[in-house]
Short mmCIF file of C-alpha atoms in Angstrom, two decimals:
data_model
loop_
_atom_site.label_atom_id
_atom_site.label_comp_id
_atom_site.label_asym_id
_atom_site.label_seq_id
_atom_site.Cartn_x
_atom_site.Cartn_y
_atom_site.Cartn_z
CA MET A 1 0.95 -18.98 3.17
CA THR A 2 3.52 -17.67 5.67
CA ALA A 3 7.06 -17.07 4.47
CA PRO A 4 9.68 -16.45 7.21
CA LEU A 5 12.09 -13.65 6.31
CA ASN A 6 14.58 -13.63 9.16
CA PRO A 7 15.18 -15.84 12.21
CA LEU A 8 14.68 -14.36 15.65
CA VAL A 9 18.00 -12.98 16.87
CA PRO A 10 18.89 -11.31 20.17
CA ALA A 11 18.07 -7.60 20.23
CA GLN A 12 20.79 -5.05 20.83
CA SER A 13 20.36 -1.58 22.32
CA GLY A 14 18.07 0.64 20.29
CA ARG A 15 14.42 1.44 19.70
CA LEU A 16 12.47 -1.79 19.16
CA LEU A 17 9.39 -1.41 16.95
CA THR A 18 6.74 -3.70 15.49
CA ILE A 19 5.26 -2.84 12.09
CA ASP A 20 2.02 -4.47 10.96
CA HIS A 21 0.86 -3.73 7.41
CA ARG A 22 -2.36 -5.31 6.10
CA THR A 23 -3.76 -4.81 2.59
CA ALA A 24 -7.09 -6.40 1.64
CA TYR A 25 -8.82 -6.50 -1.76
CA ARG A 26 -12.49 -7.46 -2.22
CA TYR A 27 -14.14 -8.68 -5.43
CA ARG A 28 -17.86 -8.95 -6.22
CA ALA A 29 -17.31 -12.25 -8.03
CA PRO A 30 -14.52 -14.83 -8.06
CA VAL A 31 -11.48 -13.73 -10.08
CA LEU A 32 -8.20 -15.24 -11.24
CA LEU A 33 -5.24 -13.53 -9.58
CA GLY A 34 -2.11 -12.77 -11.60
CA PRO A 35 1.35 -12.47 -10.01
CA HIS A 36 1.61 -9.73 -7.38
CA ARG A 37 4.76 -7.72 -6.61
CA LEU A 38 5.17 -6.97 -2.90
CA MET A 39 7.50 -4.37 -1.38
CA LEU A 40 6.90 -4.55 2.37
CA ARG A 41 10.17 -5.71 3.93
CA PRO A 42 12.16 -2.83 5.51
CA ARG A 43 15.68 -2.11 4.25
CA GLU A 44 18.38 -3.18 6.67
CA SER A 45 21.27 -0.76 7.22
CA ARG A 46 23.66 0.38 9.92
CA ASP A 47 20.68 2.21 11.50
CA LEU A 48 18.03 -0.50 11.09
CA ARG A 49 18.13 -4.20 11.85
CA ILE A 50 15.34 -6.70 11.22
CA ILE A 51 14.75 -9.02 14.16
CA ARG A 52 11.76 -10.97 12.82
CA SER A 53 9.51 -10.69 9.81
CA THR A 54 6.70 -12.74 8.29
CA LEU A 55 4.71 -12.28 5.13
CA THR A 56 1.28 -13.94 4.86
CA VAL A 57 -0.73 -14.10 1.62
CA THR A 58 -4.34 -15.32 1.41
CA PRO A 59 -5.34 -17.24 -0.70
CA ASP A 60 -2.33 -19.50 -0.66
CA ALA A 61 0.46 -18.45 -3.02
CA THR A 62 4.02 -19.37 -3.88
CA VAL A 63 6.25 -16.56 -2.63
CA THR A 64 9.72 -15.95 -4.06
CA TRP A 65 12.22 -13.25 -3.13
CA ALA A 66 14.68 -11.12 -5.08
CA GLN A 67 16.46 -7.77 -4.89
CA ASP A 68 15.79 -5.08 -7.45
CA VAL A 69 18.42 -2.83 -9.03
CA ALA A 70 18.42 -0.57 -5.95
CA GLY A 71 18.83 -3.46 -3.50
CA ASN A 72 15.22 -3.37 -2.26
CA ALA A 73 13.69 -6.68 -1.17
CA VAL A 74 10.90 -7.64 -3.57
CA ALA A 75 8.56 -10.61 -3.09
CA THR A 76 6.51 -12.11 -5.91
CA ALA A 77 3.32 -13.98 -4.99
CA THR A 78 2.18 -16.44 -7.67
CA PHE A 79 -1.26 -18.04 -7.42
CA PRO A 80 -2.51 -21.37 -8.83
CA SER A 81 -3.52 -20.84 -12.46
CA GLN A 82 -7.06 -22.27 -12.17
CA SER A 83 -7.92 -21.13 -8.65
CA THR A 84 -10.45 -18.31 -8.23
CA THR A 85 -11.14 -16.13 -5.18
CA ASP A 86 -13.27 -13.18 -4.13
CA ARG A 87 -10.64 -11.71 -1.81
CA LEU A 88 -6.91 -11.14 -1.46
CA GLU A 89 -5.12 -10.32 1.79
CA VAL A 90 -1.45 -9.48 2.23
CA ASN A 91 -0.12 -9.17 5.77
CA CYS A 92 3.43 -8.29 6.73
CA SER A 93 4.55 -8.16 10.36
CA THR A 94 8.09 -7.06 11.19
CA ASP A 95 10.07 -6.38 14.35
CA VAL A 96 12.96 -3.97 13.84
CA GLU A 97 15.64 -2.26 15.89
CA LEU A 98 16.04 1.39 14.92
CA THR A 99 19.25 3.06 16.10
CA ALA A 100 19.34 6.22 13.96
CA PRO A 101 20.28 9.17 16.21
CA ALA A 102 17.85 12.00 16.86
CA TRP A 103 20.55 14.60 16.27
CA PRO A 104 22.79 13.20 13.52
CA VAL A 105 26.18 14.65 12.63
CA PHE A 106 27.20 14.27 8.99
CA ASP A 107 30.88 14.05 8.14
CA ILE A 108 30.76 15.81 4.79
CA ALA A 109 33.92 15.61 2.68
CA ALA A 110 35.94 18.81 2.47
CA SER A 111 35.34 18.94 -1.29
CA ALA A 112 31.56 19.09 -0.76
CA ILE A 113 31.18 21.32 2.30
CA SER A 114 30.45 24.32 0.08
CA PHE A 115 27.97 24.46 -2.81
CA PRO A 116 28.42 24.28 -5.72
CA PHE A 117 30.73 21.28 -5.71
CA ARG A 118 31.55 18.60 -8.25
CA TYR A 119 30.90 14.90 -7.72
CA SER A 120 33.79 12.63 -8.60
CA ASP A 121 33.57 10.99 -12.01
CA GLU A 122 32.84 7.65 -10.32
CA ASP A 123 30.04 9.08 -8.16
CA TRP A 124 28.55 10.95 -11.10
CA THR A 125 28.46 7.78 -13.20
CA ASP A 126 26.93 5.72 -10.41
CA LEU A 127 24.31 8.34 -9.53
CA GLY A 128 23.16 8.34 -13.16
CA ALA A 129 19.42 8.97 -13.42
CA LEU A 130 19.21 9.89 -9.72
CA ALA A 131 20.86 13.21 -10.61
CA VAL A 132 18.52 13.90 -13.54
CA ILE A 133 15.16 15.68 -13.24
CA GLN A 134 12.36 13.17 -13.83
CA HIS A 135 9.47 15.61 -14.44
CA ALA A 136 9.22 18.12 -17.26
CA ASP A 137 10.01 21.73 -16.33
CA PRO A 138 9.69 23.46 -19.72
CA ASP A 139 9.40 26.99 -18.33
CA GLY A 140 12.18 26.50 -15.76
CA ARG A 141 9.80 27.26 -12.90
CA LEU A 142 11.09 24.49 -10.64
CA ALA A 143 14.73 25.36 -11.36
CA ALA A 144 14.12 29.05 -10.61
CA TRP A 145 12.26 28.20 -7.40
CA ALA A 146 15.08 25.93 -6.20
CA GLN A 147 17.75 28.47 -7.15
CA GLY A 148 16.05 30.96 -4.86
CA PHE A 149 17.35 29.02 -1.85
CA VAL A 150 21.00 29.44 -2.87
CA ALA A 151 22.16 32.20 -0.52
CA GLY A 152 25.39 32.86 -2.38
CA THR A 153 28.27 31.32 -4.27
CA PRO A 154 29.74 29.53 -2.48
CA THR A 155 27.26 28.62 0.27
CA ASP A 156 27.13 25.90 2.93
CA THR A 157 25.88 22.66 1.35
CA LEU A 158 24.00 21.23 4.33
CA SER A 159 22.42 24.59 5.16
CA LEU A 160 21.21 24.87 1.56
CA LEU A 161 19.58 21.46 1.68
CA LYS A 162 17.97 22.23 5.06
CA ASP A 163 16.61 25.49 3.69
CA LEU A 164 15.27 23.72 0.61
CA SER A 165 13.49 21.12 2.76
CA ALA A 166 12.02 23.83 4.99
CA GLY A 167 11.04 25.75 1.86
CA VAL A 168 8.99 22.82 0.60
CA ALA A 169 7.20 22.63 3.95
CA GLY A 170 6.64 26.38 3.90
CA HIS A 171 5.26 26.41 0.35
CA LEU A 172 2.90 23.43 0.59
CA VAL A 173 -0.04 22.78 2.88
CA TYR A 174 -0.28 19.11 3.86
CA GLU A 175 -3.32 17.22 2.65
CA THR A 176 -4.27 13.56 2.72
CA ARG A 177 -4.72 12.07 -0.76
CA ASP A 178 -5.92 8.49 -1.11
CA ASP A 179 -5.52 8.37 -4.88
CA GLU A 180 -2.42 6.72 -6.33
CA GLY A 181 0.54 8.54 -7.81
CA THR A 182 2.09 11.92 -7.13
CA GLN A 183 1.71 15.42 -8.43
CA SER A 184 4.41 16.84 -10.66
CA PRO A 185 6.65 19.41 -8.91
CA THR A 186 5.21 22.23 -11.01
CA GLU A 187 1.68 21.14 -10.08
CA SER A 188 2.64 21.17 -6.40
CA LEU A 189 4.12 24.66 -6.77
CA GLU A 190 0.91 25.77 -8.46
CA ARG A 191 -1.53 24.13 -6.03
CA ARG A 192 0.56 24.90 -2.93
CA ALA A 193 -0.73 21.71 -1.33
CA GLY A 194 0.05 18.00 -1.41
CA SER A 195 0.59 14.73 0.43
CA CYS A 196 3.89 13.50 1.88
CA ARG A 197 4.60 11.93 -1.53
CA ASP A 198 4.26 15.31 -3.20
CA PHE A 199 6.47 17.00 -0.57
CA ALA A 200 9.17 14.36 -1.15
CA VAL A 201 9.00 14.56 -4.95
CA LEU A 202 9.16 18.36 -4.97
CA PHE A 203 12.21 18.32 -2.67
CA ALA A 204 14.04 15.60 -4.61
CA GLU A 205 13.40 17.21 -7.99
CA ALA A 206 14.43 20.65 -6.70
CA ALA A 207 17.67 19.14 -5.35
CA ARG A 208 18.29 17.43 -8.70
CA SER A 209 17.75 20.73 -10.51
CA LEU A 210 20.63 22.15 -8.43
CA GLY A 211 22.90 19.26 -9.45
CA PHE A 212 22.47 16.91 -6.48
CA GLY A 213 21.86 13.19 -6.68
CA ALA A 214 18.58 12.41 -4.91
CA ARG A 215 16.31 9.41 -4.45
CA LEU A 216 12.80 8.90 -3.09
CA VAL A 217 12.10 6.69 -0.09
CA SER A 218 8.92 4.84 0.78
CA GLY A 219 8.43 3.38 4.23
CA TYR A 220 6.95 4.11 7.63
CA LEU A 221 6.89 7.04 10.03
CA TYR A 222 7.02 6.31 13.78
CA GLU A 223 5.74 9.16 15.93
CA PRO A 224 4.79 8.03 19.46
CA ASP A 225 3.64 11.54 20.40
CA GLU A 226 1.37 11.61 17.32
CA GLY A 227 2.53 15.13 16.56
CA ALA A 228 4.17 14.62 13.18
CA VAL A 229 2.52 15.84 10.01
CA GLY A 230 1.05 12.93 8.11
CA SER A 231 1.05 10.56 11.08
CA GLN A 232 -1.99 8.47 11.90
CA GLY A 233 -1.72 7.32 15.47
CA ALA A 234 1.82 6.34 16.43
CA GLY A 235 2.77 5.23 12.92
CA SER A 236 1.80 5.27 9.27
CA THR A 237 3.10 4.82 5.75
CA HIS A 238 5.26 7.73 4.68
CA ALA A 239 7.48 9.09 1.92
CA TRP A 240 10.62 11.22 2.12
CA ALA A 241 13.87 11.75 0.18
CA GLU A 242 17.62 11.25 0.49
CA VAL A 243 20.38 13.37 -1.03
CA TYR A 244 23.86 12.04 -1.73
CA VAL A 245 26.64 14.22 -0.29
CA PRO A 246 30.25 12.96 -0.52
CA GLY A 247 31.64 11.87 2.83
CA ALA A 248 28.24 11.77 4.53
CA GLY A 249 26.60 9.50 1.95
CA TRP A 250 22.81 9.44 1.64
CA ILE A 251 21.27 12.01 4.00
CA PRO A 252 17.54 11.59 4.81
CA PHE A 253 15.32 14.68 4.55
CA ASP A 254 11.63 14.60 5.50
CA PRO A 255 10.28 17.88 4.14
CA THR A 256 6.77 17.06 5.35
CA ASN A 257 8.04 17.41 8.92
CA ARG A 258 11.07 19.65 8.29
CA SER A 259 13.27 16.93 9.78
CA LEU A 260 16.79 15.73 9.05
CA GLY A 261 18.04 12.19 9.64
CA GLY A 262 16.23 8.90 10.09
CA ALA A 263 15.39 8.77 13.80
CA ASN A 264 11.66 8.22 13.17
CA LEU A 265 11.86 6.78 9.66
CA ILE A 266 11.75 3.13 8.64
CA PRO A 267 12.65 2.77 4.94
CA VAL A 268 11.23 -0.02 2.81
CA ALA A 269 12.32 1.03 -0.69
CA VAL A 270 14.65 3.60 -2.22
CA VAL A 271 13.72 4.47 -5.81
CA ARG A 272 14.23 6.98 -8.60
CA ASP A 273 10.45 7.47 -8.90
CA LEU A 274 7.84 6.66 -6.24
CA ALA A 275 5.83 4.70 -8.80
CA GLN A 276 8.53 2.03 -8.41
CA ALA A 277 7.75 1.60 -4.71
CA ALA A 278 4.11 0.43 -4.65
CA PRO A 279 3.70 -1.84 -1.59
CA VAL A 280 1.33 -4.19 -3.46
CA ALA A 281 0.95 -4.31 -7.24
CA GLY A 282 -0.63 -7.00 -9.41
CA SER A 283 -3.49 -7.93 -11.68
CA PHE A 284 -6.63 -10.06 -11.83
CA ALA A 285 -8.84 -11.52 -14.55
CA GLY A 286 -12.58 -11.13 -14.12
CA GLY A 287 -15.57 -9.05 -15.11
CA GLY A 288 -15.23 -5.32 -15.59
CA GLU A 289 -17.17 -4.66 -12.38
CA ALA A 290 -15.52 -7.42 -10.34
CA PHE A 291 -13.37 -5.13 -8.20
CA GLU A 292 -15.29 -3.98 -5.13
CA GLY A 293 -12.70 -2.17 -3.02
CA MET A 294 -9.57 -2.30 -0.91
CA SER A 295 -8.44 -1.34 2.56
CA VAL A 296 -5.03 -0.70 4.12
CA GLU A 297 -4.24 -0.88 7.84
CA VAL A 298 -0.83 0.09 9.20
CA SER A 299 0.43 0.03 12.78
CA VAL A 300 3.88 1.02 14.04
CA ALA A 301 4.33 0.55 17.78
CA ALA A 302 7.07 0.17 20.36
CA ARG A 303 7.67 -3.39 21.53
#
């Protein structure tokens, strides 16, 4: 079933990209599919505009749309109750216009130019759990590691966050991990290696330990020169983080590539914890050995 997401509209100036994301599941015997939660539609913003997008699910399913608490677009695919299948394919194809500048300038409020600073009561309330460490740090190792990047009191806020992002990249060696989930920040500090998810989690949790509001971002990396860490061809799935700084708002940091801003980043979901941003999640009813395998293919290319 194909569900149109946005009508074709005239493109404005900017980088025009096509994202194709295909996920396929194979089963050794026919199974009953439960509802599947799909997070594949990019987040529109002042820097990203969706021109066209289609979502195709095989076998045929009823697709409904909603927004979660963070404003991410979430589709739910519901399958006929008595229909069995030995395969499931989810395909999302999206054309976007990306206008994020390569060299962004952030207009940080005077009250937040120097660290430490205090969020307003309203911001602090709204940030809520995004300003709270999500992983246990009983020995204070993460907090001590993050504090090591504070050059003085006061110190420049943006420079501190840049140094923290570079510090994550300097501490960890990038590795590809196909297994689900992320390492805890303390595990990443101990192993000194991780995937882009682990880089992002370590950075966000370190920023939270210093009192910043931070959120994780799941989406796509576009790198036409194929020189970015974690890229596969011109584009791939990717994870990074954003930190809230008054005046500037949410500032993207990609510690995997030591980059600042969203020039090569296409967000799909912003979340407190990356477990909330699984592109495809669902269930099936069948024999214990029914599941055979899955494959994921992602392409991000200039139009």
